[in-house]
DNA sequence: AAGACGAAAGTGGTTGA
DNA sequence: TCAACAACTTTCGTCTT
């Protein structure tokens, strides 16, 4: 186990820390402070679970949140060789049994279905394991706070998944997620916001750059065009014409412009479709981009050529 | 005929009194 | 709690290629 394990936020003192494994950062959920870069401690659990007066220590590799019993049931009785276990393993074994008995509680039963649904959708959408895990954790917290009551289980799963994707910089649009559920975008968005508010989850606004890569590959654009689009977005960021605007609209417009400049012309319709925005939005962003980045002349030249 | 452009009216969420 | 507000959408008519 590594030394220097962090349990408290040096800024606000909150113990509610969130470990972003993908980025290797520990983030305080309360104040958003990034506490340490490059955490390599893979055996640490980042959040304690209320286990009723028991020792809160954990032994062994991290438990998974994607199983309703945290992945314990698959292990119980597998080897069956208690005598060969070390004392710490024995302790874990008994704890696992304890968890297994909890499956009968309503919350655990609900979790069982919810996590099965999550798994199905996550694989359908190719969501990375980390984000799926986190979504499971969010759902569990929501369930324990009784936030599922009065809402459909699916919408909470969808909301949790969306929140987790946002938190991990996994660019999945609300549209894509809603396609995997028998729900509409509005309801998922609503639940998503509700969950974030109730669980105090801090979500950073997504950057247009997160979307560029994916939209571009769907449009079969060349890498050169993609980097051009990213360049455009960076400039736009500097000029502060991106704040408050929908990131997908900006990503779409940047790609549209970049495609024009690189001779890979796509129609506004094409770009709008993959980005999940309308042509009108692209036009608006496009106009702003041309104005502020002084690209009008370049575009004109290309128009004349064609 | 298809694509680009823009005006006008409507939607859902945020904000601030 | 309600009204103002910004971003975005829908719809539709008009140009341009």
Tab-separated table of C-alpha atoms (C1' of nucleotides) in Angstrom:
chain	number	residue	atom	x	y	z
A	1	UNK	CA	0.000	0.000	0.000
A	2	UNK	CA	1.335	3.367	-0.891
A	3	UNK	CA	2.084	5.846	1.766
A	4	UNK	CA	0.614	9.296	1.724
A	5	UNK	CA	-2.907	8.083	1.235
A	6	UNK	CA	-5.316	10.930	1.049
A	7	UNK	CA	-8.509	10.876	3.012
A	8	UNK	CA	-9.358	14.519	3.430
A	9	UNK	CA	-9.520	17.532	1.197
A	10	UNK	CA	-6.808	19.977	2.271
A	11	UNK	CA	-8.956	22.825	1.076
A	12	UNK	CA	-12.333	22.278	2.665
A	13	UNK	CA	-11.715	19.254	4.853
A	14	UNK	CA	-14.424	17.203	3.221
A	15	UNK	CA	-13.878	13.475	3.187
A	16	UNK	CA	-16.015	13.074	0.151
A	17	UNK	CA	-13.328	12.504	-2.397
A	18	UNK	CA	-13.671	11.228	-5.854
A	19	UNK	CA	-10.938	9.309	-7.589
A	20	UNK	CA	-10.752	9.865	-11.282
A	21	UNK	CA	-8.885	6.780	-12.334
A	22	UNK	CA	-8.722	7.630	-15.974
A	23	UNK	CA	-7.053	10.923	-15.360
A	24	UNK	CA	-5.282	9.701	-12.257
A	25	UNK	CA	-6.559	12.468	-10.065
A	26	UNK	CA	-8.316	12.712	-6.775
A	27	UNK	CA	-10.992	15.337	-6.786
A	28	UNK	CA	-12.892	16.752	-3.873
A	29	UNK	CA	-16.554	16.454	-4.620
A	30	UNK	CA	-17.431	19.331	-2.388
A	31	UNK	CA	-15.132	22.063	-3.615
A	32	UNK	CA	-13.816	20.511	-6.787
A	33	UNK	CA	-10.178	20.783	-5.832
A	34	UNK	CA	-7.819	18.448	-7.632
A	35	UNK	CA	-5.779	17.081	-4.796
A	36	UNK	CA	-3.114	14.949	-6.340
A	37	UNK	CA	-2.015	14.005	-9.797
A	38	UNK	CA	-0.933	10.552	-10.840
A	39	UNK	CA	-2.331	8.403	-8.109
A	40	UNK	CA	-1.196	4.861	-8.673
A	41	UNK	CA	-2.764	3.158	-5.732
A	42	UNK	CA	-5.061	0.591	-7.248
A	43	UNK	CA	-5.980	-1.126	-4.034
A	44	UNK	CA	-7.641	1.828	-2.441
A	45	UNK	CA	-11.311	2.259	-2.208
A	46	UNK	CA	-12.283	5.843	-2.597
A	47	UNK	CA	-15.460	5.905	-0.681
A	48	UNK	CA	-16.473	4.167	2.430
A	49	UNK	CA	-19.692	2.379	2.562
A	50	UNK	CA	-21.824	2.466	5.627
A	51	UNK	CA	-21.389	-0.922	7.094
A	52	UNK	CA	-22.996	-0.536	10.387
A	53	UNK	CA	-20.410	-0.420	13.091
A	54	UNK	CA	-18.117	-2.842	11.437
A	55	UNK	CA	-14.525	-2.039	10.851
A	56	UNK	CA	-14.329	0.114	7.806
A	57	UNK	CA	-11.111	-1.360	6.612
A	58	UNK	CA	-11.092	-3.049	3.265
A	59	UNK	CA	-8.795	-5.825	2.225
A	60	UNK	CA	-7.854	-6.943	-1.217
A	61	UNK	CA	-8.584	-5.519	-4.594
A	62	UNK	CA	-11.303	-2.924	-4.962
A	63	UNK	CA	-14.836	-4.134	-4.930
A	64	UNK	CA	-16.898	-3.448	-7.955
A	65	UNK	CA	-20.027	-1.365	-7.892
A	66	UNK	CA	-21.450	-2.797	-11.032
A	67	UNK	CA	-22.793	-5.858	-9.316
A	68	UNK	CA	-25.675	-5.448	-6.972
A	69	UNK	CA	-23.661	-7.066	-4.214
A	70	UNK	CA	-20.423	-5.406	-5.265
A	71	UNK	CA	-19.232	-8.486	-7.070
A	72	UNK	CA	-19.188	-10.634	-4.033
A	73	UNK	CA	-21.628	-13.336	-4.926
A	74	UNK	CA	-19.542	-14.569	-7.783
A	75	UNK	CA	-16.710	-15.285	-5.432
A	76	UNK	CA	-18.480	-16.917	-2.585
A	77	UNK	CA	-17.986	-20.619	-2.469
A	78	UNK	CA	-15.891	-20.622	-5.601
A	79	UNK	CA	-12.807	-22.255	-4.232
A	80	UNK	CA	-14.440	-23.392	-1.060
A	81	UNK	CA	-11.077	-23.868	0.549
A	82	UNK	CA	-11.318	-21.923	3.744
A	83	UNK	CA	-8.305	-23.548	5.336
A	84	UNK	CA	-5.968	-22.214	2.700
A	85	UNK	CA	-7.101	-18.655	3.195
A	86	UNK	CA	-5.072	-16.130	5.058
A	87	UNK	CA	-6.748	-14.512	8.040
A	88	UNK	CA	-7.496	-11.407	6.052
A	89	UNK	CA	-9.072	-13.441	3.323
A	90	UNK	CA	-11.203	-15.186	5.848
A	91	UNK	CA	-12.423	-11.917	7.187
A	92	UNK	CA	-13.324	-10.875	3.698
A	93	UNK	CA	-15.124	-14.119	3.124
A	94	UNK	CA	-17.344	-13.597	6.096
A	95	UNK	CA	-18.034	-10.074	5.100
A	96	UNK	CA	-19.012	-11.258	1.664
A	97	UNK	CA	-21.461	-13.657	3.147
A	98	UNK	CA	-22.937	-10.859	5.131
A	99	UNK	CA	-23.385	-8.803	2.000
A	100	UNK	CA	-24.988	-11.682	0.271
A	101	UNK	CA	-27.695	-11.892	2.864
A	102	UNK	CA	-28.517	-8.298	2.174
A	103	UNK	CA	-29.671	-9.110	-1.307
A	104	UNK	CA	-33.043	-9.666	0.207
A	105	UNK	CA	-33.466	-6.039	1.183
A	106	UNK	CA	-35.621	-4.012	-1.198
A	107	UNK	CA	-32.781	-1.720	-2.124
A	108	UNK	CA	-30.509	-4.571	-3.073
A	109	UNK	CA	-33.246	-6.204	-5.076
A	110	UNK	CA	-33.841	-3.018	-6.967
A	111	UNK	CA	-30.129	-2.619	-7.484
A	112	UNK	CA	-29.941	-6.031	-9.032
A	113	UNK	CA	-32.279	-5.045	-11.823
A	114	UNK	CA	-30.882	-1.572	-12.216
A	115	UNK	CA	-27.322	-2.751	-12.573
A	116	UNK	CA	-28.309	-5.395	-15.087
A	117	UNK	CA	-29.905	-2.644	-17.110
A	118	UNK	CA	-26.826	-0.483	-16.714
A	119	UNK	CA	-24.612	-3.254	-17.935
A	120	UNK	CA	-26.730	-3.804	-21.000
A	121	UNK	CA	-26.748	-0.148	-21.935
A	122	UNK	CA	-23.104	0.433	-21.130
A	123	UNK	CA	-22.022	-2.306	-23.472
A	124	UNK	CA	-24.461	-1.100	-26.106
A	125	UNK	CA	-22.934	2.355	-25.962
A	126	UNK	CA	-19.339	1.168	-25.541
A	127	UNK	CA	-18.937	3.060	-22.327
A	128	UNK	CA	-15.566	2.370	-20.692
A	129	UNK	CA	-15.546	0.184	-17.625
A	130	UNK	CA	-14.493	3.044	-15.390
A	131	UNK	CA	-17.473	5.127	-16.326
A	132	UNK	CA	-19.788	2.174	-15.953
A	133	UNK	CA	-18.451	1.549	-12.479
A	134	UNK	CA	-18.933	5.126	-11.545
A	135	UNK	CA	-22.449	5.140	-12.890
A	136	UNK	CA	-23.152	2.122	-10.732
A	137	UNK	CA	-21.813	3.943	-7.734
A	138	UNK	CA	-23.936	6.963	-8.469
A	139	UNK	CA	-26.996	4.797	-8.842
A	140	UNK	CA	-26.262	3.100	-5.561
A	141	UNK	CA	-25.948	6.405	-3.785
A	142	UNK	CA	-29.151	7.601	-5.378
A	143	UNK	CA	-30.964	4.451	-4.381
A	144	UNK	CA	-29.797	4.766	-0.804
A	145	UNK	CA	-30.996	8.309	-0.631
A	146	UNK	CA	-34.356	7.188	-1.861
A	147	UNK	CA	-34.150	9.213	-5.040
A	148	UNK	CA	-35.506	6.427	-7.184
A	149	UNK	CA	-38.873	6.638	-5.575
A	150	UNK	CA	-41.369	8.270	-7.878
A	151	UNK	CA	-39.125	7.891	-10.850
A	152	UNK	CA	-38.644	5.044	-13.229
A	153	UNK	CA	-35.657	2.895	-12.556
A	154	UNK	CA	-34.491	3.314	-16.136
A	155	UNK	CA	-34.451	7.054	-15.968
A	156	UNK	CA	-32.273	6.999	-12.879
A	157	UNK	CA	-29.919	4.496	-14.493
A	158	UNK	CA	-29.759	6.694	-17.558
A	159	UNK	CA	-29.183	9.805	-15.492
A	160	UNK	CA	-26.439	8.125	-13.489
A	161	UNK	CA	-24.764	6.920	-16.641
A	162	UNK	CA	-24.924	10.318	-18.251
A	163	UNK	CA	-23.507	11.987	-15.143
A	164	UNK	CA	-20.709	9.476	-15.005
A	165	UNK	CA	-19.875	9.962	-18.670
A	166	UNK	CA	-19.694	13.676	-18.196
A	167	UNK	CA	-17.497	13.287	-15.175
A	168	UNK	CA	-15.089	11.013	-16.986
A	169	UNK	CA	-14.925	13.017	-20.144
A	170	UNK	CA	-16.554	10.217	-22.071
A	171	UNK	CA	-18.347	12.068	-24.810
A	172	UNK	CA	-21.765	10.534	-25.031
A	173	UNK	CA	-24.583	12.842	-25.906
A	174	UNK	CA	-27.908	12.820	-24.200
A	175	UNK	CA	-29.349	11.728	-27.496
A	176	UNK	CA	-27.205	8.635	-27.697
A	177	UNK	CA	-28.052	7.608	-24.195
A	178	UNK	CA	-31.733	8.174	-24.693
A	179	UNK	CA	-31.593	5.924	-27.737
A	180	UNK	CA	-30.548	3.056	-25.548
A	181	UNK	CA	-33.516	3.502	-23.253
A	182	UNK	CA	-37.207	3.528	-23.859
A	183	UNK	CA	-37.208	7.080	-22.571
A	184	UNK	CA	-37.034	10.484	-24.122
A	185	UNK	CA	-34.261	12.966	-23.781
A	186	UNK	CA	-36.232	15.325	-21.631
A	187	UNK	CA	-36.872	12.869	-18.886
A	188	UNK	CA	-33.284	11.691	-18.723
A	189	UNK	CA	-32.044	15.243	-18.615
A	190	UNK	CA	-34.438	16.020	-15.830
A	191	UNK	CA	-33.412	13.023	-13.774
A	192	UNK	CA	-29.785	13.709	-14.476
A	193	UNK	CA	-30.023	17.213	-13.098
A	194	UNK	CA	-32.027	16.007	-10.162
A	195	UNK	CA	-29.438	13.387	-9.257
A	196	UNK	CA	-26.584	15.835	-9.566
A	197	UNK	CA	-28.320	18.299	-7.334
A	198	UNK	CA	-29.274	15.801	-4.682
A	199	UNK	CA	-25.953	14.003	-4.577
A	200	UNK	CA	-23.949	17.186	-4.853
A	201	UNK	CA	-22.119	15.926	-7.855
A	202	UNK	CA	-20.071	18.581	-9.486
A	203	UNK	CA	-20.081	18.323	-13.222
A	204	UNK	CA	-17.762	20.408	-15.274
A	205	UNK	CA	-19.220	21.659	-18.505
A	206	UNK	CA	-18.137	19.518	-21.401
A	207	UNK	CA	-15.673	20.930	-23.820
A	208	UNK	CA	-16.500	21.010	-27.516
A	209	UNK	CA	-13.185	19.321	-28.141
A	210	UNK	CA	-14.453	16.199	-26.467
A	211	UNK	CA	-16.965	15.748	-29.218
A	212	UNK	CA	-14.893	16.657	-32.247
A	213	UNK	CA	-13.107	13.367	-32.553
A	214	UNK	CA	-16.235	11.304	-32.503
A	215	UNK	CA	-18.297	13.477	-34.786
A	216	UNK	CA	-15.399	13.577	-37.215
A	217	UNK	CA	-15.040	9.849	-37.382
A	218	UNK	CA	-18.713	9.492	-38.092
A	219	UNK	CA	-18.342	11.949	-40.922
A	220	UNK	CA	-15.231	10.185	-42.196
A	221	UNK	CA	-13.103	13.271	-42.022
A	222	UNK	CA	-9.350	13.231	-42.338
A	223	UNK	CA	-7.131	13.740	-39.287
A	224	UNK	CA	-5.947	16.990	-40.761
A	225	UNK	CA	-9.469	18.317	-40.750
A	226	UNK	CA	-9.926	17.228	-37.172
A	227	UNK	CA	-6.863	19.054	-35.946
A	228	UNK	CA	-8.009	22.071	-37.869
A	229	UNK	CA	-11.326	21.937	-36.073
A	230	UNK	CA	-9.614	21.620	-32.716
A	231	UNK	CA	-7.479	24.612	-33.588
A	232	UNK	CA	-10.575	26.601	-34.395
A	233	UNK	CA	-12.168	25.688	-31.100
A	234	UNK	CA	-9.074	26.674	-29.174
A	235	UNK	CA	-9.033	30.061	-30.822
A	236	UNK	CA	-12.717	30.480	-30.197
A	237	UNK	CA	-12.148	29.659	-26.554
A	238	UNK	CA	-9.537	32.371	-26.276
A	239	UNK	CA	-11.876	34.902	-27.797
A	240	UNK	CA	-14.541	33.896	-25.322
A	241	UNK	CA	-17.212	33.191	-27.839
A	242	UNK	CA	-17.803	29.694	-26.559
A	243	UNK	CA	-18.985	30.346	-23.034
A	244	UNK	CA	-22.606	29.711	-22.423
A	245	UNK	CA	-23.061	28.083	-25.808
A	246	UNK	CA	-23.873	24.469	-26.317
A	247	UNK	CA	-20.630	22.534	-26.773
A	248	UNK	CA	-22.097	20.294	-29.423
A	249	UNK	CA	-23.139	23.223	-31.538
A	250	UNK	CA	-19.647	24.641	-31.371
A	251	UNK	CA	-18.039	21.305	-32.150
A	252	UNK	CA	-20.351	20.900	-35.113
A	253	UNK	CA	-19.704	24.371	-36.478
A	254	UNK	CA	-15.952	24.024	-36.048
A	255	UNK	CA	-16.016	20.759	-37.946
A	256	UNK	CA	-18.109	22.276	-40.675
A	257	UNK	CA	-15.695	25.161	-41.116
A	258	UNK	CA	-12.665	22.903	-40.926
A	259	UNK	CA	-14.134	20.615	-43.551
A	260	UNK	CA	-14.685	23.561	-45.860
A	261	UNK	CA	-11.163	24.852	-45.360
A	262	UNK	CA	-9.628	21.459	-45.942
A	263	UNK	CA	-11.594	20.707	-49.051
A	264	UNK	CA	-13.713	17.993	-47.500
A	265	UNK	CA	-16.998	19.745	-47.816
A	266	UNK	CA	-19.880	18.377	-45.835
A	267	UNK	CA	-23.361	19.783	-45.877
A	268	UNK	CA	-24.724	21.469	-42.801
A	269	UNK	CA	-27.329	18.767	-42.740
A	270	UNK	CA	-24.722	15.993	-42.501
A	271	UNK	CA	-22.843	17.647	-39.687
A	272	UNK	CA	-26.016	18.616	-37.887
A	273	UNK	CA	-27.259	15.056	-37.928
A	274	UNK	CA	-24.230	13.444	-36.344
A	275	UNK	CA	-23.860	16.242	-33.830
A	276	UNK	CA	-27.484	16.137	-32.811
A	277	UNK	CA	-28.083	19.830	-33.375
A	278	UNK	CA	-29.989	21.670	-36.094
A	279	UNK	CA	-28.603	23.369	-39.140
A	280	UNK	CA	-29.708	26.670	-37.719
A	281	UNK	CA	-27.483	26.269	-34.696
A	282	UNK	CA	-24.553	25.367	-36.898
A	283	UNK	CA	-25.201	28.436	-38.996
A	284	UNK	CA	-25.260	30.679	-35.963
A	285	UNK	CA	-22.041	29.320	-34.548
A	286	UNK	CA	-20.508	29.254	-37.998
A	287	UNK	CA	-21.268	32.905	-38.504
A	288	UNK	CA	-19.700	33.818	-35.187
A	289	UNK	CA	-16.625	31.773	-35.949
A	290	UNK	CA	-16.073	33.410	-39.313
A	291	UNK	CA	-16.476	36.846	-37.854
A	292	UNK	CA	-14.335	36.482	-34.792
A	293	UNK	CA	-11.613	34.357	-36.299
A	294	UNK	CA	-11.441	36.405	-39.479
A	295	UNK	CA	-11.896	33.466	-41.737
A	296	UNK	CA	-14.268	35.113	-44.189
A	297	UNK	CA	-11.641	35.711	-46.841
A	298	UNK	CA	-10.421	32.152	-46.778
A	299	UNK	CA	-13.916	30.828	-47.099
A	300	UNK	CA	-14.640	33.191	-49.973
A	301	UNK	CA	-11.626	31.992	-51.882
A	302	UNK	CA	-12.680	28.411	-51.506
A	303	UNK	CA	-16.186	29.261	-52.599
A	304	UNK	CA	-14.882	30.910	-55.741
A	305	UNK	CA	-12.750	27.955	-56.612
A	306	UNK	CA	-15.674	25.616	-56.451
B	1	DA	C1'	-33.395	20.234	-57.079
B	2	DA	C1'	-30.364	20.622	-53.252
B	3	DG	C1'	-28.057	23.346	-50.156
B	4	DA	C1'	-27.409	27.610	-47.623
B	5	DC	C1'	-29.375	31.459	-45.293
B	6	DG	C1'	-32.220	33.929	-42.031
B	7	DA	C1'	-36.646	35.540	-39.779
B	8	DA	C1'	-40.163	34.400	-36.537
B	9	DA	C1'	-42.330	31.837	-33.129
B	10	DG	C1'	-42.000	28.167	-29.669
B	11	DT	C1'	-39.622	25.075	-25.975
B	12	DG	C1'	-37.410	24.029	-21.593
B	13	DG	C1'	-34.141	25.476	-18.217
B	14	DT	C1'	-31.841	29.080	-15.410
B	15	DT	C1'	-31.802	33.142	-12.678
B	16	DG	C1'	-33.008	36.752	-9.776
B	17	DA	C1'	-36.526	39.534	-7.520
C	1	DT	C1'	-43.133	31.517	-7.143
C	2	DC	C1'	-43.042	34.007	-11.219
C	3	DA	C1'	-41.243	36.638	-15.006
C	4	DA	C1'	-37.348	37.799	-17.825
C	5	DC	C1'	-33.805	35.717	-20.403
C	6	DA	C1'	-30.442	32.992	-23.294
C	7	DA	C1'	-29.706	29.074	-26.066
C	8	DC	C1'	-31.645	26.074	-29.101
C	9	DT	C1'	-35.371	24.173	-32.128
C	10	DT	C1'	-38.988	24.124	-35.657
C	11	DT	C1'	-40.862	25.903	-39.542
C	12	DC	C1'	-40.911	28.182	-43.608
C	13	DG	C1'	-39.809	31.366	-47.337
C	14	DT	C1'	-36.006	33.089	-50.207
C	15	DC	C1'	-31.713	33.044	-52.446
C	16	DT	C1'	-27.608	30.540	-54.715
C	17	DT	C1'	-25.314	26.901	-57.122
